Amino acid sequence: MGSADSKLNFRKAVIQLTTKTQPVEATDDAFWDQFWADTATSVQDVFALVPAAEIRAVREESPSNLATLCYKAVEKLVQGAESGCHSEKEKQVVLNCSRLLTRVLPYIFEDPDWRGFFWSTVPGAGRGGQGEEEDENARPLAESLLLAIADLLFCPDFTVQSHRRNNVDSAEDVHSLDSCEYIWEAGVGFAHSPQPNYIHDMNRMELLKLLLTCFSEAMYLPPSPESGSTNPWVQFFCSTENRHALPLFTSLLNTVCAYDPVGYGIPYNHLLFSDYREPLVEEAAQVLIVTLDHDSTTSTTPTVDGTTTGTAMDDADPPGPENLFVNYLSRIHREEDFQFILKGIARLLANPLLQTYLPNSTKKIQFHQELLVLFWKLCDFNKKFLFFVLKSSDVLDILVPILYFLNDARADQSRVGLMHIGVFILLLLSGERNFGVRLNKPYSVRVPMDIPVFTGTHADLLIVVFHKIITSGHQRLQPLFDCLLTIVVNVSPYLKSLSMVTANKLLHLLEAFSTTWFLFSTSQNHHLVFFLLEVFNNIIQYQFDGNSNLVYAIIRKRGVFHQLANLPTDPPSIHKALQRRRRTPEPLSRAGSQEGASMEGSRPAAPAEPGTLKTSLVATPGIDKLTEKSQVSEDGTLRSLEPESQPSSAEGSPSEAEPSQTWRDQRRLSSTSASGQWSPTSDWILSWKSKLPLQTIMRLLQVLVPQVEKICIDKGLTDESEILRFLQHGTLVGLLPVPHPILIRKYQANSGTAMWFRTYMWGVIYLRNVDPPVWYDTDVKLFEIQRV
């Protein structure tokens, strides 16, 4: 039958369904088969021929018909999985049903009354009414659907290659088939790379799209920490009930990490061959991150039988969470597997950067946000992977693309989520000493970026990009300033030599953050000054020798430190500072930062195009909830400083060793007027001014300023290089206060960030699935869709 005819017939069936007010019997095959038996409609056709308004109308006016349509479609998928889909006709039926369900499911999820529908067992449904005794152990429809999808994803000659030598043998028995021998791609735990097969890839993609749609029920529940961290669809699919959990997890991970958009190593090759792998890789990445949506702070850990997981998984560890995908991910342990994963993710993240200096040489991929979520999950759930990443300078292959994305997105309101995940990953990495050490590697890759040109290390790159975000990003990034500076504090004790450009940037930030109007305008802004002083102290105490540029910059800007030491606290001065603030609404002065020319070939960071869609995000926890303080001991080990008696997130009483813990209490000292407007008081300013850690810097200035001035007078010098040479050979040994212990603020998992990741991830998936627009115009509750 021609495709136009088949569309017509399909459309006729849809109209009949919407106009029939009487329930149609489940046994009326002639009617139901019109939807899948004789048609060849693409998924785009299905979306066009089944309008949203009609699905809603059937749902409201003849619910039993919508229910029967769903059972019958699931029943067809179950039959296809049972029989192994040998004929072309069976394959077509499976694809048609899967497209139809992808279309209809979001409308079932958006109506709270229908939500339980797939989890109920349906008496006699789809059994042609053969006896009632079978219903005792009937599965809920959702379970039958998920198991059928899993079976179909390993169906020989449909989604995987058949292993039969010739066509004489009987068909491979779907039930006895060991799907671990049919993993889709070589990589973790599987050495054989099957021949690429376009048809199989397309069929897998359709089924994964349906699977993702099943999981998307999460989008229709409002964000709340209680909204159980478990999605029942994901929970069942990733449980021991799914006998394909391991090979499917491995297939998804390997498909993503083995993908090379360069066109098999030949530049510009993608212009000749359309790459049918990319849509599958995107779908695989999205399904993978959704299955890994697991709040590790609340997990219970029932036992999992570790005998069937093959050698790729580490059996020595205690059994992990009952979500098998999370469990398998956390137990990968072989070096070569880590290498494969890291190299794959780094190659894909670097792809947009390649684009900038070899335009069109490779196909530009769009799924970097999904990759960042995957990388985050790997580091968060598998500490051995995190240590592997930091063991060599390979971590810089992740760092540079992240800094590129952060810099590129800083002015774009629609990419706030991307900014957050990039910063979260760097915060997680910065909690490990090795990350700071790795940053000392010289930076020579010249990716064109809209930042000042400098000669230096990866640490310089990181600080210059952070400075650019803080001084020329948009307003909505302010909540990230604490995180950005915490990262700099965490790495500062290990930075051997900052460039002059970077040193000036750090002092420019201190200058901007220590103006009285900025310090007095919110209850939190003074934290930023504390962080910067901590950076300077760490570098002076632990890396003085290589950092003459920074020492010189501190001497040149010594006025800023004296100003801080003499910060006015009397009411008239406070009033005056706030008046000044009303006149200068500018978030941070760009003046006084000699920008210098941007790198050649770079484009300025652009704001979002008007009308760009974006999804709302929940607020992220404050830095005191996001991190946990640890002290580095003499031998390099970390000791937590959080009080034992209560969890670190509780508002505890301040312990004397921790000035920062008293920040919470200082909020009480400031007054909140009747209008709810916060205003600073003298007591409040005094409470933190007395704790500013200025001793080390004041001592340094006391010793070095007279010496530098003497050189200038003696030699009539205005030349920096002579002073720098003097500072390079100078020493402050024995002149500075006893070095303070190094404090590291390590990221700690908490339900606030788990919720943030859930809304961010689903927002990305919602916006990226436009062809067909699976969730568009349905009533999602997890986030709001906004136009910039």
mmCIF file with all atom_site columns, N, CA and C in Angstrom, residues 457-494:
data_model
loop_
_atom_site.group_PDB
_atom_site.id
_atom_site.type_symbol
_atom_site.label_atom_id
_atom_site.label_alt_id
_atom_site.label_comp_id
_atom_site.label_asym_id
_atom_site.label_entity_id
_atom_site.label_seq_id
_atom_site.pdbx_PDB_ins_code
_atom_site.Cartn_x
_atom_site.Cartn_y
_atom_site.Cartn_z
_atom_site.occupancy
_atom_site.B_iso_or_equiv
_atom_site.pdbx_formal_charge
_atom_site.auth_seq_id
_atom_site.auth_comp_id
_atom_site.auth_asym_id
_atom_site.auth_atom_id
_atom_site.pdbx_PDB_model_num
ATOM 1   N N  . THR A 1 457 ? 49.658 29.056 32.571 1.00 0.00 ? 457 THR A N  1
ATOM 2   C CA . THR A 1 457 ? 49.267 27.673 32.809 1.00 0.00 ? 457 THR A CA 1
ATOM 3   C C  . THR A 1 457 ? 47.752 27.527 32.707 1.00 0.00 ? 457 THR A C  1
ATOM 4   N N  . HIS A 1 458 ? 47.271 26.295 32.915 1.00 0.00 ? 458 HIS A N  1
ATOM 5   C CA . HIS A 1 458 ? 45.823 26.068 32.948 1.00 0.00 ? 458 HIS A CA 1
ATOM 6   C C  . HIS A 1 458 ? 45.183 26.793 34.137 1.00 0.00 ? 458 HIS A C  1
ATOM 7   N N  . ALA A 1 459 ? 45.960 27.040 35.205 1.00 0.00 ? 459 ALA A N  1
ATOM 8   C CA . ALA A 1 459 ? 45.414 27.802 36.344 1.00 0.00 ? 459 ALA A CA 1
ATOM 9   C C  . ALA A 1 459 ? 45.110 29.225 35.902 1.00 0.00 ? 459 ALA A C  1
ATOM 10  N N  . ASP A 1 460 ? 46.002 29.800 35.096 1.00 0.00 ? 460 ASP A N  1
ATOM 11  C CA . ASP A 1 460 ? 45.748 31.148 34.572 1.00 0.00 ? 460 ASP A CA 1
ATOM 12  C C  . ASP A 1 460 ? 44.467 31.160 33.741 1.00 0.00 ? 460 ASP A C  1
ATOM 13  N N  . LEU A 1 461 ? 44.326 30.146 32.882 1.00 0.00 ? 461 LEU A N  1
ATOM 14  C CA . LEU A 1 461 ? 43.124 30.071 32.037 1.00 0.00 ? 461 LEU A CA 1
ATOM 15  C C  . LEU A 1 461 ? 41.876 30.052 32.913 1.00 0.00 ? 461 LEU A C  1
ATOM 16  N N  . LEU A 1 462 ? 41.896 29.216 33.959 1.00 0.00 ? 462 LEU A N  1
ATOM 17  C CA . LEU A 1 462 ? 40.725 29.076 34.831 1.00 0.00 ? 462 LEU A CA 1
ATOM 18  C C  . LEU A 1 462 ? 40.384 30.417 35.500 1.00 0.00 ? 462 LEU A C  1
ATOM 19  N N  . ILE A 1 463 ? 41.387 31.089 36.037 1.00 0.00 ? 463 ILE A N  1
ATOM 20  C CA . ILE A 1 463 ? 41.110 32.333 36.772 1.00 0.00 ? 463 ILE A CA 1
ATOM 21  C C  . ILE A 1 463 ? 40.679 33.447 35.818 1.00 0.00 ? 463 ILE A C  1
ATOM 22  N N  . VAL A 1 464 ? 41.310 33.520 34.640 1.00 0.00 ? 464 VAL A N  1
ATOM 23  C CA . VAL A 1 464 ? 40.941 34.569 33.677 1.00 0.00 ? 464 VAL A CA 1
ATOM 24  C C  . VAL A 1 464 ? 39.491 34.382 33.214 1.00 0.00 ? 464 VAL A C  1
ATOM 25  N N  . VAL A 1 465 ? 39.094 33.104 32.968 1.00 0.00 ? 465 VAL A N  1
ATOM 26  C CA . VAL A 1 465 ? 37.704 32.841 32.565 1.00 0.00 ? 465 VAL A CA 1
ATOM 27  C C  . VAL A 1 465 ? 36.745 33.180 33.721 1.00 0.00 ? 465 VAL A C  1
ATOM 28  N N  . PHE A 1 466 ? 37.089 32.789 34.954 1.00 0.00 ? 466 PHE A N  1
ATOM 29  C CA . PHE A 1 466 ? 36.222 33.094 36.099 1.00 0.00 ? 466 PHE A CA 1
ATOM 30  C C  . PHE A 1 466 ? 36.071 34.614 36.255 1.00 0.00 ? 466 PHE A C  1
ATOM 31  N N  . HIS A 1 467 ? 37.169 35.347 36.072 1.00 0.00 ? 467 HIS A N  1
ATOM 32  C CA . HIS A 1 467 ? 37.099 36.810 36.187 1.00 0.00 ? 467 HIS A CA 1
ATOM 33  C C  . HIS A 1 467 ? 36.126 37.372 35.149 1.00 0.00 ? 467 HIS A C  1
ATOM 34  N N  . LYS A 1 468 ? 36.202 36.808 33.952 1.00 0.00 ? 468 LYS A N  1
ATOM 35  C CA . LYS A 1 468 ? 35.356 37.285 32.862 1.00 0.00 ? 468 LYS A CA 1
ATOM 36  C C  . LYS A 1 468 ? 33.874 37.005 33.180 1.00 0.00 ? 468 LYS A C  1
ATOM 37  N N  . ILE A 1 469 ? 33.601 35.822 33.753 1.00 0.00 ? 469 ILE A N  1
ATOM 38  C CA . ILE A 1 469 ? 32.211 35.470 34.109 1.00 0.00 ? 469 ILE A CA 1
ATOM 39  C C  . ILE A 1 469 ? 31.688 36.448 35.166 1.00 0.00 ? 469 ILE A C  1
ATOM 40  N N  . ILE A 1 470 ? 32.533 36.736 36.169 1.00 0.00 ? 470 ILE A N  1
ATOM 41  C CA . ILE A 1 470 ? 32.087 37.578 37.277 1.00 0.00 ? 470 ILE A CA 1
ATOM 42  C C  . ILE A 1 470 ? 31.888 39.023 36.816 1.00 0.00 ? 470 ILE A C  1
ATOM 43  N N  . THR A 1 471 ? 32.787 39.517 35.948 1.00 0.00 ? 471 THR A N  1
ATOM 44  C CA . THR A 1 471 ? 32.692 40.932 35.582 1.00 0.00 ? 471 THR A CA 1
ATOM 45  C C  . THR A 1 471 ? 31.837 41.170 34.349 1.00 0.00 ? 471 THR A C  1
ATOM 46  N N  . SER A 1 472 ? 31.607 40.134 33.517 1.00 0.00 ? 472 SER A N  1
ATOM 47  C CA . SER A 1 472 ? 30.794 40.427 32.321 1.00 0.00 ? 472 SER A CA 1
ATOM 48  C C  . SER A 1 472 ? 29.795 39.330 31.997 1.00 0.00 ? 472 SER A C  1
ATOM 49  N N  . GLY A 1 473 ? 29.406 38.572 33.009 1.00 0.00 ? 473 GLY A N  1
ATOM 50  C CA . GLY A 1 473 ? 28.294 37.642 32.800 1.00 0.00 ? 473 GLY A CA 1
ATOM 51  C C  . GLY A 1 473 ? 27.003 38.383 33.109 1.00 0.00 ? 473 GLY A C  1
ATOM 52  N N  . HIS A 1 474 ? 25.852 37.713 32.954 1.00 0.00 ? 474 HIS A N  1
ATOM 53  C CA . HIS A 1 474 ? 24.610 38.423 33.275 1.00 0.00 ? 474 HIS A CA 1
ATOM 54  C C  . HIS A 1 474 ? 24.267 38.226 34.748 1.00 0.00 ? 474 HIS A C  1
ATOM 55  N N  . GLN A 1 475 ? 23.287 39.004 35.219 1.00 0.00 ? 475 GLN A N  1
ATOM 56  C CA . GLN A 1 475 ? 22.922 39.049 36.639 1.00 0.00 ? 475 GLN A CA 1
ATOM 57  C C  . GLN A 1 475 ? 22.593 37.709 37.268 1.00 0.00 ? 475 GLN A C  1
ATOM 58  N N  . ARG A 1 476 ? 21.990 36.805 36.464 1.00 0.00 ? 476 ARG A N  1
ATOM 59  C CA . ARG A 1 476 ? 21.519 35.556 37.083 1.00 0.00 ? 476 ARG A CA 1
ATOM 60  C C  . ARG A 1 476 ? 22.661 34.649 37.514 1.00 0.00 ? 476 ARG A C  1
ATOM 61  N N  . LEU A 1 477 ? 23.900 35.047 37.208 1.00 0.00 ? 477 LEU A N  1
ATOM 62  C CA . LEU A 1 477 ? 25.034 34.201 37.595 1.00 0.00 ? 477 LEU A CA 1
ATOM 63  C C  . LEU A 1 477 ? 25.562 34.546 38.986 1.00 0.00 ? 477 LEU A C  1
ATOM 64  N N  . GLN A 1 478 ? 25.034 35.623 39.611 1.00 0.00 ? 478 GLN A N  1
ATOM 65  C CA . GLN A 1 478 ? 25.560 36.010 40.924 1.00 0.00 ? 478 GLN A CA 1
ATOM 66  C C  . GLN A 1 478 ? 25.600 34.873 41.945 1.00 0.00 ? 478 GLN A C  1
ATOM 67  N N  . PRO A 1 479 ? 24.565 34.002 41.989 1.00 0.00 ? 479 PRO A N  1
ATOM 68  C CA . PRO A 1 479 ? 24.632 32.909 42.976 1.00 0.00 ? 479 PRO A CA 1
ATOM 69  C C  . PRO A 1 479 ? 25.834 31.997 42.761 1.00 0.00 ? 479 PRO A C  1
ATOM 70  N N  . LEU A 1 480 ? 26.445 32.047 41.584 1.00 0.00 ? 480 LEU A N  1
ATOM 71  C CA . LEU A 1 480 ? 27.591 31.164 41.336 1.00 0.00 ? 480 LEU A CA 1
ATOM 72  C C  . LEU A 1 480 ? 28.912 31.757 41.824 1.00 0.00 ? 480 LEU A C  1
ATOM 73  N N  . PHE A 1 481 ? 28.940 33.053 42.194 1.00 0.00 ? 481 PHE A N  1
ATOM 74  C CA . PHE A 1 481 ? 30.221 33.660 42.566 1.00 0.00 ? 481 PHE A CA 1
ATOM 75  C C  . PHE A 1 481 ? 30.894 32.911 43.716 1.00 0.00 ? 481 PHE A C  1
ATOM 76  N N  . ASP A 1 482 ? 30.090 32.544 44.744 1.00 0.00 ? 482 ASP A N  1
ATOM 77  C CA . ASP A 1 482 ? 30.646 31.784 45.873 1.00 0.00 ? 482 ASP A CA 1
ATOM 78  C C  . ASP A 1 482 ? 31.342 30.514 45.395 1.00 0.00 ? 482 ASP A C  1
ATOM 79  N N  . CYS A 1 483 ? 30.677 29.812 44.478 1.00 0.00 ? 483 CYS A N  1
ATOM 80  C CA . CYS A 1 483 ? 31.243 28.556 43.969 1.00 0.00 ? 483 CYS A CA 1
ATOM 81  C C  . CYS A 1 483 ? 32.533 28.806 43.192 1.00 0.00 ? 483 CYS A C  1
ATOM 82  N N  . LEU A 1 484 ? 32.510 29.826 42.331 1.00 0.00 ? 484 LEU A N  1
ATOM 83  C CA . LEU A 1 484 ? 33.698 30.118 41.513 1.00 0.00 ? 484 LEU A CA 1
ATOM 84  C C  . LEU A 1 484 ? 34.892 30.411 42.415 1.00 0.00 ? 484 LEU A C  1
ATOM 85  N N  . LEU A 1 485 ? 34.670 31.238 43.441 1.00 0.00 ? 485 LEU A N  1
ATOM 86  C CA . LEU A 1 485 ? 35.795 31.597 44.311 1.00 0.00 ? 485 LEU A CA 1
ATOM 87  C C  . LEU A 1 485 ? 36.201 30.430 45.211 1.00 0.00 ? 485 LEU A C  1
ATOM 88  N N  . THR A 1 486 ? 35.242 29.591 45.592 1.00 0.00 ? 486 THR A N  1
ATOM 89  C CA . THR A 1 486 ? 35.591 28.408 46.390 1.00 0.00 ? 486 THR A CA 1
ATOM 90  C C  . THR A 1 486 ? 36.539 27.504 45.592 1.00 0.00 ? 486 THR A C  1
ATOM 91  N N  . ILE A 1 487 ? 36.274 27.375 44.290 1.00 0.00 ? 487 ILE A N  1
ATOM 92  C CA . ILE A 1 487 ? 37.151 26.561 43.443 1.00 0.00 ? 487 ILE A CA 1
ATOM 93  C C  . ILE A 1 487 ? 38.564 27.153 43.450 1.00 0.00 ? 487 ILE A C  1
ATOM 94  N N  . VAL A 1 488 ? 38.649 28.488 43.309 1.00 0.00 ? 488 VAL A N  1
ATOM 95  C CA . VAL A 1 488 ? 39.976 29.127 43.297 1.00 0.00 ? 488 VAL A CA 1
ATOM 96  C C  . VAL A 1 488 ? 40.666 28.923 44.654 1.00 0.00 ? 488 VAL A C  1
ATOM 97  N N  . VAL A 1 489 ? 39.908 29.051 45.755 1.00 0.00 ? 489 VAL A N  1
ATOM 98  C CA . VAL A 1 489 ? 40.506 28.813 47.087 1.00 0.00 ? 489 VAL A CA 1
ATOM 99  C C  . VAL A 1 489 ? 41.027 27.377 47.174 1.00 0.00 ? 489 VAL A C  1
ATOM 100 N N  . ASN A 1 490 ? 40.216 26.413 46.729 1.00 0.00 ? 490 ASN A N  1
ATOM 101 C CA . ASN A 1 490 ? 40.614 25.005 46.845 1.00 0.00 ? 490 ASN A CA 1
ATOM 102 C C  . ASN A 1 490 ? 41.918 24.694 46.105 1.00 0.00 ? 490 ASN A C  1
ATOM 103 N N  . VAL A 1 491 ? 42.118 25.340 44.953 1.00 0.00 ? 491 VAL A N  1
ATOM 104 C CA . VAL A 1 491 ? 43.333 25.005 44.180 1.00 0.00 ? 491 VAL A CA 1
ATOM 105 C C  . VAL A 1 491 ? 44.509 25.901 44.548 1.00 0.00 ? 491 VAL A C  1
ATOM 106 N N  . SER A 1 492 ? 44.249 27.044 45.227 1.00 0.00 ? 492 SER A N  1
ATOM 107 C CA . SER A 1 492 ? 45.302 28.050 45.418 1.00 0.00 ? 492 SER A CA 1
ATOM 108 C C  . SER A 1 492 ? 46.585 27.546 46.114 1.00 0.00 ? 492 SER A C  1
ATOM 109 N N  . PRO A 1 493 ? 46.505 26.632 47.100 1.00 0.00 ? 493 PRO A N  1
ATOM 110 C CA . PRO A 1 493 ? 47.767 26.248 47.756 1.00 0.00 ? 493 PRO A CA 1
ATOM 111 C C  . PRO A 1 493 ? 48.735 25.520 46.816 1.00 0.00 ? 493 PRO A C  1
ATOM 112 N N  . TYR A 1 494 ? 48.254 25.126 45.638 1.00 0.00 ? 494 TYR A N  1
ATOM 113 C CA . TYR A 1 494 ? 49.082 24.290 44.759 1.00 0.00 ? 494 TYR A CA 1
ATOM 114 C C  . TYR A 1 494 ? 49.558 25.037 43.518 1.00 0.00 ? 494 TYR A C  1
#
